[in-house]
Amino acid sequence: MTDETTMPAPANPYLVLGAAIVLPASGHVMLGVPVRGLQFLFFMVILGWITTKLAPADAGFIGRHAGGFLIYALSILDAYRIARIRHAIWVHKARPDGDSTEGNAPSNI
């Protein structure tokens, strides 16, 4: 059983965000969920290929690969969301008062 006070700090959410922007799926790998990152990569390629086949001939590069860019954007948001949630949970558990009702807030709130 692990002691909650000695839990290692999770990855910095901004570092995960930067990694996910630079290289797709790397944010998920940093978070320890590489299979989720591979799923995003798979759907990125598939939807990019599908929109290439369905897009009009005069569409630009982004228009021809819009499905892939959509999944890329969603994977960035997903990696950042997971990192933020893990970081918030870690910060909450690291507080000395925990979930106590006694705090500095006035009682009339």
GROMACS .gro file of C-alpha atoms in nm:
model
  109
    1MET     CA    1   0.000   0.000   0.000
    2THR     CA    2   0.138   0.342  -0.088
    3ASP     CA    3   0.140   0.634   0.147
    4GLU     CA    4  -0.046   0.930  -0.003
    5THR     CA    5   0.203   1.181   0.131
    6THR     CA    6   0.492   1.022  -0.058
    7MET     CA    7   0.319   0.998  -0.395
    8PRO     CA    8   0.551   1.108  -0.673
    9ALA     CA    9   0.458   1.428  -0.849
   10PRO     CA   10   0.276   1.379  -1.180
   11ALA     CA   11   0.409   1.521  -1.505
   12ASN     CA   12   0.381   1.896  -1.544
   13PRO     CA   13   0.063   1.963  -1.748
   14TYR     CA   14   0.236   2.233  -1.955
   15LEU     CA   15   0.520   1.996  -2.041
   16VAL     CA   16   0.267   1.734  -2.150
   17LEU     CA   17   0.085   1.999  -2.356
   18GLY     CA   18   0.407   2.103  -2.531
   19ALA     CA   19   0.503   1.744  -2.604
   20ALA     CA   20   0.157   1.667  -2.743
   21ILE     CA   21   0.174   1.970  -2.973
   22VAL     CA   22   0.522   1.889  -3.102
   23LEU     CA   23   0.477   1.515  -3.154
   24PRO     CA   24   0.134   1.350  -3.161
   25ALA     CA   25   0.083   1.082  -2.893
   26SER     CA   26   0.397   1.180  -2.701
   27GLY     CA   27   0.187   1.350  -2.433
   28HIS     CA   28  -0.003   1.028  -2.375
   29VAL     CA   29   0.325   0.835  -2.358
   30MET     CA   30   0.452   1.077  -2.092
   31LEU     CA   31   0.134   1.014  -1.893
   32GLY     CA   32   0.180   0.638  -1.911
   33VAL     CA   33  -0.111   0.566  -2.146
   34PRO     CA   34   0.066   0.488  -2.477
   35VAL     CA   35  -0.219   0.273  -2.607
   36ARG     CA   36  -0.451   0.575  -2.594
   37GLY     CA   37  -0.193   0.776  -2.787
   38LEU     CA   38  -0.166   0.503  -3.050
   39GLN     CA   39  -0.545   0.501  -3.085
   40PHE     CA   40  -0.540   0.873  -3.151
   41LEU     CA   41  -0.261   0.826  -3.409
   42PHE     CA   42  -0.454   0.549  -3.582
   43PHE     CA   43  -0.770   0.758  -3.612
   44MET     CA   44  -0.567   1.061  -3.716
   45VAL     CA   45  -0.428   0.869  -4.013
   46ILE     CA   46  -0.760   0.707  -4.102
   47LEU     CA   47  -0.966   1.028  -4.090
   48GLY     CA   48  -0.692   1.220  -4.268
   49TRP     CA   49  -0.701   0.963  -4.548
   50ILE     CA   50  -1.082   0.966  -4.564
   51THR     CA   51  -1.103   1.344  -4.589
   52THR     CA   52  -0.833   1.337  -4.857
   53LYS     CA   53  -1.058   1.113  -5.065
   54LEU     CA   54  -1.374   1.316  -4.996
   55ALA     CA   55  -1.237   1.670  -5.020
   56PRO     CA   56  -1.275   1.867  -5.343
   57ALA     CA   57  -0.972   1.889  -5.571
   58ASP     CA   58  -0.925   2.262  -5.514
   59ALA     CA   59  -0.914   2.230  -5.131
   60GLY     CA   60  -0.595   2.330  -4.957
   61PHE     CA   61  -0.370   2.098  -4.756
   62ILE     CA   62  -0.555   2.158  -4.429
   63GLY     CA   63  -0.891   2.113  -4.599
   64ARG     CA   64  -0.783   1.787  -4.756
   65HIS     CA   65  -0.662   1.649  -4.423
   66ALA     CA   66  -0.919   1.813  -4.192
   67GLY     CA   67  -1.022   1.486  -4.025
   68GLY     CA   68  -0.665   1.413  -3.921
   69PHE     CA   69  -0.617   1.766  -3.788
   70LEU     CA   70  -0.940   1.736  -3.590
   71ILE     CA   71  -0.822   1.420  -3.416
   72TYR     CA   72  -0.478   1.579  -3.364
   73ALA     CA   73  -0.640   1.874  -3.186
   74LEU     CA   74  -0.856   1.642  -2.976
   75SER     CA   75  -0.552   1.436  -2.875
   76ILE     CA   76  -0.372   1.750  -2.757
   77LEU     CA   77  -0.672   1.850  -2.546
   78ASP     CA   78  -0.710   1.497  -2.411
   79ALA     CA   79  -0.347   1.467  -2.300
   80TYR     CA   80  -0.358   1.809  -2.134
   81ARG     CA   81  -0.689   1.728  -1.960
   82ILE     CA   82  -0.554   1.403  -1.818
   83ALA     CA   83  -0.238   1.579  -1.698
   84ARG     CA   84  -0.436   1.863  -1.534
   85ILE     CA   85  -0.669   1.621  -1.355
   86ARG     CA   86  -0.380   1.412  -1.225
   87HIS     CA   87  -0.196   1.724  -1.112
   88ALA     CA   88  -0.504   1.865  -0.936
   89ILE     CA   89  -0.563   1.535  -0.755
   90TRP     CA   90  -0.199   1.524  -0.648
   91VAL     CA   91  -0.211   1.882  -0.519
   92HIS     CA   92  -0.534   1.814  -0.332
   93LYS     CA   93  -0.393   1.501  -0.165
   94ALA     CA   94  -0.067   1.678  -0.078
   95ARG     CA   95  -0.246   1.949   0.122
   96PRO     CA   96  -0.197   1.902   0.495
   97ASP     CA   97  -0.563   1.973   0.582
   98GLY     CA   98  -0.701   1.737   0.315
   99ASP     CA   99  -1.080   1.736   0.307
  100SER     CA  100  -1.138   1.888   0.649
  101THR     CA  101  -1.424   2.132   0.688
  102GLU     CA  102  -1.216   2.361   0.901
  103GLY     CA  103  -1.055   2.620   0.685
  104ASN     CA  104  -1.003   2.991   0.647
  105ALA     CA  105  -1.334   3.048   0.472
  106PRO     CA  106  -1.603   3.237   0.664
  107SER     CA  107  -1.887   3.018   0.792
  108ASN     CA  108  -2.156   3.216   0.608
  109ILE     CA  109  -2.039   3.111   0.262
   0.00000   0.00000   0.00000
